C-alpha atoms as an extended CHARMM CRD file, in Angstrom:
* protein
*
       198  EXT
         1         1  MET       CA            268.1360000000      164.9020000000      154.0300000000  PROA      1               0.0000000000
         2         2  ASP       CA            266.0220000000      167.3660000000      156.0990000000  PROA      2               0.0000000000
         3         3  PRO       CA            266.3770000000      170.8490000000      154.4290000000  PROA      3               0.0000000000
         4         4  ILE       CA            268.7130000000      173.5650000000      156.9520000000  PROA      4               0.0000000000
         5         5  ILE       CA            267.5710000000      177.3620000000      157.5070000000  PROA      5               0.0000000000
         6         6  LEU       CA            270.7370000000      179.2310000000      156.2750000000  PROA      6               0.0000000000
         7         7  ALA       CA            270.5330000000      182.3320000000      158.4980000000  PROA      7               0.0000000000
         8         8  SER       CA            272.4730000000      184.3450000000      156.4920000000  PROA      8               0.0000000000
         9         9  SER       CA            272.4640000000      185.7100000000      152.2130000000  PROA      9               0.0000000000
        10        10  SER       CA            276.2160000000      184.8950000000      151.7320000000  PROA      10              0.0000000000
        11        11  PRO       CA            276.5300000000      183.5570000000      148.5540000000  PROA      11              0.0000000000
        12        12  ARG       CA            279.6420000000      182.1710000000      149.4170000000  PROA      12              0.0000000000
        13        13  ARG       CA            278.0600000000      180.0170000000      152.2090000000  PROA      13              0.0000000000
        14        14  GLN       CA            275.1110000000      179.1810000000      149.4970000000  PROA      14              0.0000000000
        15        15  GLU       CA            277.9850000000      177.6610000000      147.8540000000  PROA      15              0.0000000000
        16        16  ILE       CA            279.5390000000      175.6110000000      150.0100000000  PROA      16              0.0000000000
        17        17  LEU       CA            276.3330000000      173.9880000000      151.7410000000  PROA      17              0.0000000000
        18        18  LYS       CA            276.1460000000      173.2980000000      147.2470000000  PROA      18              0.0000000000
        19        19  LEU       CA            278.9890000000      171.4090000000      147.3340000000  PROA      19              0.0000000000
        20        20  LEU       CA            278.0250000000      169.4710000000      150.0700000000  PROA      20              0.0000000000
        21        21  ASN       CA            274.4360000000      168.3720000000      148.7280000000  PROA      21              0.0000000000
        22        22  ILE       CA            272.6280000000      169.7570000000      151.8770000000  PROA      22              0.0000000000
        23        23  PRO       CA            269.4330000000      171.1720000000      150.9890000000  PROA      23              0.0000000000
        24        24  PHE       CA            269.3130000000      174.6240000000      152.6000000000  PROA      24              0.0000000000
        25        25  ILE       CA            266.2180000000      178.1710000000      152.9090000000  PROA      25              0.0000000000
        26        26  VAL       CA            268.0380000000      180.7540000000      153.1880000000  PROA      26              0.0000000000
        27        27  HSD       CA            266.2790000000      183.3420000000      155.5880000000  PROA      27              0.0000000000
        28        28  PRO       CA            268.9610000000      185.8490000000      156.7170000000  PROA      28              0.0000000000
        29        29  ALA       CA            269.0790000000      186.9520000000      160.4610000000  PROA      29              0.0000000000
        30        30  ASP       CA            268.3860000000      190.4980000000      161.2900000000  PROA      30              0.0000000000
        31        31  ILE       CA            270.4540000000      191.2520000000      163.8670000000  PROA      31              0.0000000000
        32        32  ASP       CA            272.8360000000      194.8900000000      164.6050000000  PROA      32              0.0000000000
        33        33  GLU       CA            275.9830000000      192.7740000000      165.2950000000  PROA      33              0.0000000000
        34        34  SER       CA            276.5480000000      194.8830000000      168.5500000000  PROA      34              0.0000000000
        35        35  TYR       CA            278.2920000000      192.1590000000      171.2480000000  PROA      35              0.0000000000
        36        36  PRO       CA            279.4650000000      192.0420000000      174.8590000000  PROA      36              0.0000000000
        37        37  GLU       CA            282.3030000000      194.7960000000      174.8880000000  PROA      37              0.0000000000
        38        38  ASP       CA            284.1260000000      192.2090000000      177.4170000000  PROA      38              0.0000000000
        39        39  ILE       CA            284.0420000000      189.5370000000      175.1180000000  PROA      39              0.0000000000
        40        40  ASN       CA            287.0430000000      187.6240000000      173.7770000000  PROA      40              0.0000000000
        41        41  PRO       CA            287.5510000000      188.9110000000      170.1750000000  PROA      41              0.0000000000
        42        42  GLU       CA            288.3990000000      185.4620000000      169.1950000000  PROA      42              0.0000000000
        43        43  ASP       CA            284.7570000000      184.6400000000      170.5930000000  PROA      43              0.0000000000
        44        44  VAL       CA            282.8180000000      187.0310000000      168.5470000000  PROA      44              0.0000000000
        45        45  ALA       CA            282.4490000000      185.3010000000      166.1340000000  PROA      45              0.0000000000
        46        46  GLU       CA            280.7190000000      182.2800000000      166.9910000000  PROA      46              0.0000000000
        47        47  TYR       CA            278.7480000000      184.5860000000      170.0580000000  PROA      47              0.0000000000
        48        48  LEU       CA            277.4830000000      186.2730000000      167.0240000000  PROA      48              0.0000000000
        49        49  ALA       CA            276.5960000000      183.0460000000      164.1350000000  PROA      49              0.0000000000
        50        50  THR       CA            274.1540000000      181.8700000000      167.9630000000  PROA      50              0.0000000000
        51        51  ALA       CA            272.6390000000      185.5780000000      167.6820000000  PROA      51              0.0000000000
        52        52  LYS       CA            271.5950000000      184.9610000000      164.3040000000  PROA      52              0.0000000000
        53        53  ILE       CA            270.0050000000      181.9550000000      164.8310000000  PROA      53              0.0000000000
        54        54  LYS       CA            267.5570000000      183.3250000000      167.9460000000  PROA      54              0.0000000000
        55        55  SER       CA            267.2290000000      186.1350000000      165.8630000000  PROA      55              0.0000000000
        56        56  ILE       CA            265.3840000000      183.4420000000      163.2370000000  PROA      56              0.0000000000
        57        57  LEU       CA            263.7470000000      181.1760000000      166.2930000000  PROA      57              0.0000000000
        58        58  LYS       CA            262.1080000000      184.7640000000      167.8320000000  PROA      58              0.0000000000
        59        59  SER       CA            260.8720000000      185.8150000000      164.0460000000  PROA      59              0.0000000000
        60        60  LEU       CA            258.6500000000      182.7050000000      163.3170000000  PROA      60              0.0000000000
        61        61  PRO       CA            255.5680000000      181.5980000000      164.0910000000  PROA      61              0.0000000000
        62        62  PRO       CA            255.2400000000      180.1570000000      167.4340000000  PROA      62              0.0000000000
        63        63  ASP       CA            253.5700000000      177.1430000000      166.0670000000  PROA      63              0.0000000000
        64        64  GLN       CA            256.2200000000      175.9610000000      162.6440000000  PROA      64              0.0000000000
        65        65  GLU       CA            258.4230000000      173.5020000000      163.3760000000  PROA      65              0.0000000000
        66        66  VAL       CA            262.2730000000      173.9800000000      162.9080000000  PROA      66              0.0000000000
        67        67  GLN       CA            264.3250000000      171.1700000000      162.2000000000  PROA      67              0.0000000000
        68        68  TRP       CA            267.6980000000      172.5860000000      161.6560000000  PROA      68              0.0000000000
        69        69  ILE       CA            269.0240000000      176.4370000000      161.7640000000  PROA      69              0.0000000000
        70        70  LEU       CA            272.6730000000      177.0480000000      160.6520000000  PROA      70              0.0000000000
        71        71  GLY       CA            274.2390000000      180.5500000000      161.8290000000  PROA      71              0.0000000000
        72        72  ALA       CA            277.7300000000      181.5790000000      160.8500000000  PROA      72              0.0000000000
        73        73  ASP       CA            279.7130000000      185.0170000000      161.1320000000  PROA      73              0.0000000000
        74        74  THR       CA            283.4190000000      185.9520000000      160.4670000000  PROA      74              0.0000000000
        75        75  VAL       CA            285.4490000000      188.6340000000      161.4220000000  PROA      75              0.0000000000
        76        76  ILE       CA            288.7860000000      190.1010000000      161.2350000000  PROA      76              0.0000000000
        77        77  ILE       CA            291.1930000000      190.6070000000      163.9420000000  PROA      77              0.0000000000
        78        78  TYR       CA            294.0540000000      193.1080000000      163.8860000000  PROA      78              0.0000000000
        79        79  ASN       CA            296.3660000000      194.3100000000      166.4800000000  PROA      79              0.0000000000
        80        80  GLY       CA            293.5370000000      193.0010000000      169.1050000000  PROA      80              0.0000000000
        81        81  LYS       CA            291.1140000000      194.8940000000      166.9280000000  PROA      81              0.0000000000
        82        82  ILE       CA            287.9720000000      193.2600000000      164.7790000000  PROA      82              0.0000000000
        83        83  TYR       CA            286.9620000000      195.2500000000      161.5310000000  PROA      83              0.0000000000
        84        84  GLY       CA            283.6780000000      193.8010000000      160.7200000000  PROA      84              0.0000000000
        85        85  LYS       CA            282.0850000000      195.0470000000      157.7660000000  PROA      85              0.0000000000
        86        86  PRO       CA            283.2570000000      198.2490000000      156.4770000000  PROA      86              0.0000000000
        87        87  SER       CA            280.4310000000      201.3670000000      155.8340000000  PROA      87              0.0000000000
        88        88  SER       CA            282.0910000000      203.1670000000      153.0990000000  PROA      88              0.0000000000
        89        89  GLN       CA            284.6730000000      203.0880000000      150.6910000000  PROA      89              0.0000000000
        90        90  GLU       CA            287.1650000000      204.9200000000      152.4500000000  PROA      90              0.0000000000
        91        91  GLU       CA            286.7970000000      202.5920000000      155.4620000000  PROA      91              0.0000000000
        92        92  ALA       CA            287.3330000000      199.8480000000      153.4600000000  PROA      92              0.0000000000
        93        93  ALA       CA            290.4140000000      201.6260000000      151.8920000000  PROA      93              0.0000000000
        94        94  GLY       CA            291.3810000000      201.8560000000      155.5420000000  PROA      94              0.0000000000
        95        95  PHE       CA            291.0210000000      198.5060000000      156.0220000000  PROA      95              0.0000000000
        96        96  LEU       CA            293.6910000000      197.7730000000      153.4760000000  PROA      96              0.0000000000
        97        97  HSD       CA            295.6540000000      199.9610000000      154.2820000000  PROA      97              0.0000000000
        98        98  GLU       CA            295.9190000000      198.6340000000      157.7420000000  PROA      98              0.0000000000
        99        99  PHE       CA            296.3730000000      195.3170000000      156.7590000000  PROA      99              0.0000000000
       100       100  GLN       CA            299.0990000000      195.6450000000      153.7030000000  PROA      100             0.0000000000
       101       101  GLY       CA            302.4090000000      194.0360000000      154.8470000000  PROA      101             0.0000000000
       102       102  ASN       CA            300.8980000000      192.4640000000      157.9140000000  PROA      102             0.0000000000
       103       103  THR       CA            299.1940000000      189.5830000000      158.8150000000  PROA      103             0.0000000000
       104       104  HSD       CA            295.9350000000      188.7840000000      160.5470000000  PROA      104             0.0000000000
       105       105  LYS       CA            292.9080000000      186.5790000000      161.9210000000  PROA      105             0.0000000000
       106       106  VAL       CA            290.2330000000      185.7380000000      160.1060000000  PROA      106             0.0000000000
       107       107  VAL       CA            287.7280000000      183.7430000000      162.6630000000  PROA      107             0.0000000000
       108       108  THR       CA            284.9830000000      181.8320000000      161.6420000000  PROA      108             0.0000000000
       109       109  GLY       CA            282.0230000000      181.2980000000      164.0820000000  PROA      109             0.0000000000
       110       110  LEU       CA            279.7390000000      178.4750000000      163.7220000000  PROA      110             0.0000000000
       111       111  SER       CA            276.4720000000      177.6520000000      165.0330000000  PROA      111             0.0000000000
       112       112  LEU       CA            273.8800000000      174.9970000000      164.5900000000  PROA      112             0.0000000000
       113       113  TYR       CA            270.3220000000      174.6340000000      166.0590000000  PROA      113             0.0000000000
       114       114  ASN       CA            269.1520000000      170.7180000000      166.5980000000  PROA      114             0.0000000000
       115       115  GLY       CA            265.1970000000      171.3940000000      166.4020000000  PROA      115             0.0000000000
       116       116  ALA       CA            264.5770000000      167.7550000000      167.9540000000  PROA      116             0.0000000000
       117       117  THR       CA            266.4360000000      168.8180000000      171.1930000000  PROA      117             0.0000000000
       118       118  HSD       CA            265.9350000000      172.4340000000      171.2980000000  PROA      118             0.0000000000
       119       119  ASP       CA            269.9440000000      172.0290000000      171.3700000000  PROA      119             0.0000000000
       120       120  PHE       CA            273.0380000000      174.6010000000      169.9710000000  PROA      120             0.0000000000
       121       121  THR       CA            276.3400000000      173.5570000000      168.9610000000  PROA      121             0.0000000000
       122       122  SER       CA            279.0450000000      175.4520000000      167.9170000000  PROA      122             0.0000000000
       123       123  ARG       CA            282.2730000000      175.7510000000      166.6830000000  PROA      123             0.0000000000
       124       124  THR       CA            285.5380000000      178.2710000000      165.5910000000  PROA      124             0.0000000000
       125       125  ASN       CA            287.4970000000      178.2410000000      163.0370000000  PROA      125             0.0000000000
       126       126  LYS       CA            290.6110000000      180.6850000000      163.0720000000  PROA      126             0.0000000000
       127       127  ASN       CA            293.2300000000      181.3100000000      160.0510000000  PROA      127             0.0000000000
       128       128  SER       CA            295.9690000000      183.8030000000      159.2690000000  PROA      128             0.0000000000
       129       129  VAL       CA            296.0610000000      185.5410000000      156.6930000000  PROA      129             0.0000000000
       130       130  THR       CA            299.2820000000      187.4630000000      155.2830000000  PROA      130             0.0000000000
       131       131  PHE       CA            299.0540000000      190.5910000000      152.8470000000  PROA      131             0.0000000000
       132       132  ALA       CA            301.7170000000      191.9620000000      150.6090000000  PROA      132             0.0000000000
       133       133  PRO       CA            302.5090000000      195.3670000000      150.8510000000  PROA      133             0.0000000000
       134       134  MET       CA            300.9890000000      197.2770000000      148.7770000000  PROA      134             0.0000000000
       135       135  THR       CA            300.7830000000      200.7290000000      147.0240000000  PROA      135             0.0000000000
       136       136  ASP       CA            298.0760000000      203.2550000000      147.2850000000  PROA      136             0.0000000000
       137       137  GLU       CA            297.2970000000      202.4890000000      143.6940000000  PROA      137             0.0000000000
       138       138  GLU       CA            296.3560000000      199.2560000000      143.9390000000  PROA      138             0.0000000000
       139       139  ILE       CA            294.5990000000      199.5480000000      147.3720000000  PROA      139             0.0000000000
       140       140  ASP       CA            292.5650000000      201.9470000000      144.9420000000  PROA      140             0.0000000000
       141       141  TRP       CA            292.3330000000      199.5150000000      142.1220000000  PROA      141             0.0000000000
       142       142  TYR       CA            290.5750000000      196.7780000000      144.3850000000  PROA      142             0.0000000000
       143       143  ILE       CA            288.6070000000      199.1480000000      146.4490000000  PROA      143             0.0000000000
       144       144  SER       CA            286.7280000000      200.2860000000      142.6600000000  PROA      144             0.0000000000
       145       145  THR       CA            285.9550000000      196.6360000000      141.8850000000  PROA      145             0.0000000000
       146       146  GLY       CA            283.3500000000      196.7050000000      144.9440000000  PROA      146             0.0000000000
       147       147  GLU       CA            284.7430000000      193.5380000000      146.1500000000  PROA      147             0.0000000000
       148       148  TRP       CA            284.8040000000      195.4270000000      149.2450000000  PROA      148             0.0000000000
       149       149  HSD       CA            281.1660000000      195.9130000000      149.7220000000  PROA      149             0.0000000000
       150       150  GLY       CA            279.1780000000      193.6630000000      152.3910000000  PROA      150             0.0000000000
       151       151  VAL       CA            282.6320000000      191.6650000000      154.0650000000  PROA      151             0.0000000000
       152       152  ALA       CA            284.4860000000      191.4720000000      156.9140000000  PROA      152             0.0000000000
       153       153  GLY       CA            288.0370000000      193.0100000000      156.7810000000  PROA      153             0.0000000000
       154       154  ALA       CA            286.8960000000      195.1500000000      152.9400000000  PROA      154             0.0000000000
       155       155  TYR       CA            288.2560000000      191.7150000000      150.9690000000  PROA      155             0.0000000000
       156       156  ARG       CA            287.0630000000      188.5210000000      149.6220000000  PROA      156             0.0000000000
       157       157  VAL       CA            289.6850000000      185.8760000000      149.5070000000  PROA      157             0.0000000000
       158       158  GLN       CA            288.0050000000      183.9780000000      146.8570000000  PROA      158             0.0000000000
       159       159  GLY       CA            288.3080000000      187.2810000000      144.7070000000  PROA      159             0.0000000000
       160       160  LEU       CA            290.8430000000      189.8630000000      143.1720000000  PROA      160             0.0000000000
       161       161  ALA       CA            292.2980000000      189.9700000000      146.6600000000  PROA      161             0.0000000000
       162       162  SER       CA            294.1650000000      187.1310000000      146.0970000000  PROA      162             0.0000000000
       163       163  CYS       CA            296.3770000000      188.9960000000      144.0850000000  PROA      163             0.0000000000
       164       164  PHE       CA            298.1260000000      190.9600000000      147.7020000000  PROA      164             0.0000000000
       165       165  ILE       CA            297.7080000000      187.6410000000      149.4750000000  PROA      165             0.0000000000
       166       166  SER       CA            301.1030000000      185.5920000000      149.9340000000  PROA      166             0.0000000000
       167       167  LYS       CA            300.3120000000      183.8040000000      152.6870000000  PROA      167             0.0000000000
       168       168  LEU       CA            297.0240000000      181.8820000000      153.6230000000  PROA      168             0.0000000000
       169       169  GLU       CA            297.3470000000      179.6220000000      157.0630000000  PROA      169             0.0000000000
       170       170  GLY       CA            295.0410000000      177.5970000000      158.1380000000  PROA      170             0.0000000000
       171       171  SER       CA            291.5230000000      176.6240000000      155.8240000000  PROA      171             0.0000000000
       172       172  GLU       CA            289.9820000000      178.0490000000      152.7100000000  PROA      172             0.0000000000
       173       173  SER       CA            286.4790000000      177.4540000000      153.2940000000  PROA      173             0.0000000000
       174       174  GLY       CA            286.8070000000      179.1050000000      156.8010000000  PROA      174             0.0000000000
       175       175  VAL       CA            288.2590000000      182.1790000000      155.6780000000  PROA      175             0.0000000000
       176       176  MET       CA            285.1820000000      182.0310000000      153.0050000000  PROA      176             0.0000000000
       177       177  GLY       CA            282.9630000000      182.1450000000      156.1150000000  PROA      177             0.0000000000
       178       178  LEU       CA            281.6500000000      178.3270000000      155.9840000000  PROA      178             0.0000000000
       179       179  PRO       CA            284.1080000000      176.1980000000      157.3090000000  PROA      179             0.0000000000
       180       180  MET       CA            283.6100000000      173.0470000000      155.9300000000  PROA      180             0.0000000000
       181       181  PHE       CA            285.6680000000      170.2030000000      158.8320000000  PROA      181             0.0000000000
       182       182  GLU       CA            284.0270000000      172.0730000000      161.6100000000  PROA      182             0.0000000000
       183       183  LEU       CA            280.4960000000      172.1590000000      159.3940000000  PROA      183             0.0000000000
       184       184  TYR       CA            280.8170000000      168.5940000000      159.0940000000  PROA      184             0.0000000000
       185       185  ASP       CA            282.1940000000      168.0600000000      162.4760000000  PROA      185             0.0000000000
       186       186  MET       CA            278.8800000000      169.3570000000      163.7650000000  PROA      186             0.0000000000
       187       187  LEU       CA            276.4670000000      168.2250000000      161.5010000000  PROA      187             0.0000000000
       188       188  LYS       CA            277.6060000000      164.6990000000      162.6010000000  PROA      188             0.0000000000
       189       189  GLU       CA            277.6330000000      164.9590000000      165.9620000000  PROA      189             0.0000000000
       190       190  GLN       CA            274.0130000000      166.2670000000      165.8900000000  PROA      190             0.0000000000
       191       191  GLY       CA            273.2590000000      162.9150000000      163.9010000000  PROA      191             0.0000000000
       192       192  TYR       CA            272.8260000000      164.6080000000      160.5350000000  PROA      192             0.0000000000
       193       193  SER       CA            274.6870000000      162.2020000000      157.8330000000  PROA      193             0.0000000000
       194       194  LEU       CA            275.1860000000      163.6520000000      154.4800000000  PROA      194             0.0000000000
       195       195  ILE       CA            276.7180000000      160.0630000000      153.4940000000  PROA      195             0.0000000000
       196       196  GLU       CA            274.1400000000      158.5920000000      151.6990000000  PROA      196             0.0000000000
       197       197  LEU       CA            274.8120000000      154.9530000000      151.0390000000  PROA      197             0.0000000000
       198       198  GLU       CA            272.7520000000      153.3900000000      147.8570000000  PROA      198             0.0000000000
């Protein structure tokens, strides 16, 4: 299989690619993560995933051949507002105060660049996550673990946050940041086969 450039430093996305036995090269994209004001919130993740690929393409030498680049981005949507990565403990705690006792959407966008055809293909995965009511002490304890750092919405579903998640509707891999069904579907559409028969 051809190696795929992963435009992300996320350990969870790397774990999922390893699980699928996809060879990859980590090349995090450096973008400011801004998006058009008039964009539908549910389209933001896919927009940013594609922006990450375009950033990688610009950063590579013009004569370098690129076979595949994979971009991914996850956003949290609650009451029509987008929650990205918190910039401080205080902001992270504020997010959890809003989420506790409520249900929010987790939207992960994927974008795949095919170097042979110079085409982009993309998918969006949508999920619902419900937090049980949390006390101030529980929120403070969770924030003190540091799991909030560097993740959309200030929590990791595959970590200690599971103590407080009473319901998850959709794809756990999607909430983790790399939905396996959508990834497989995109790769298959572009002729990248994961199935190697002896």
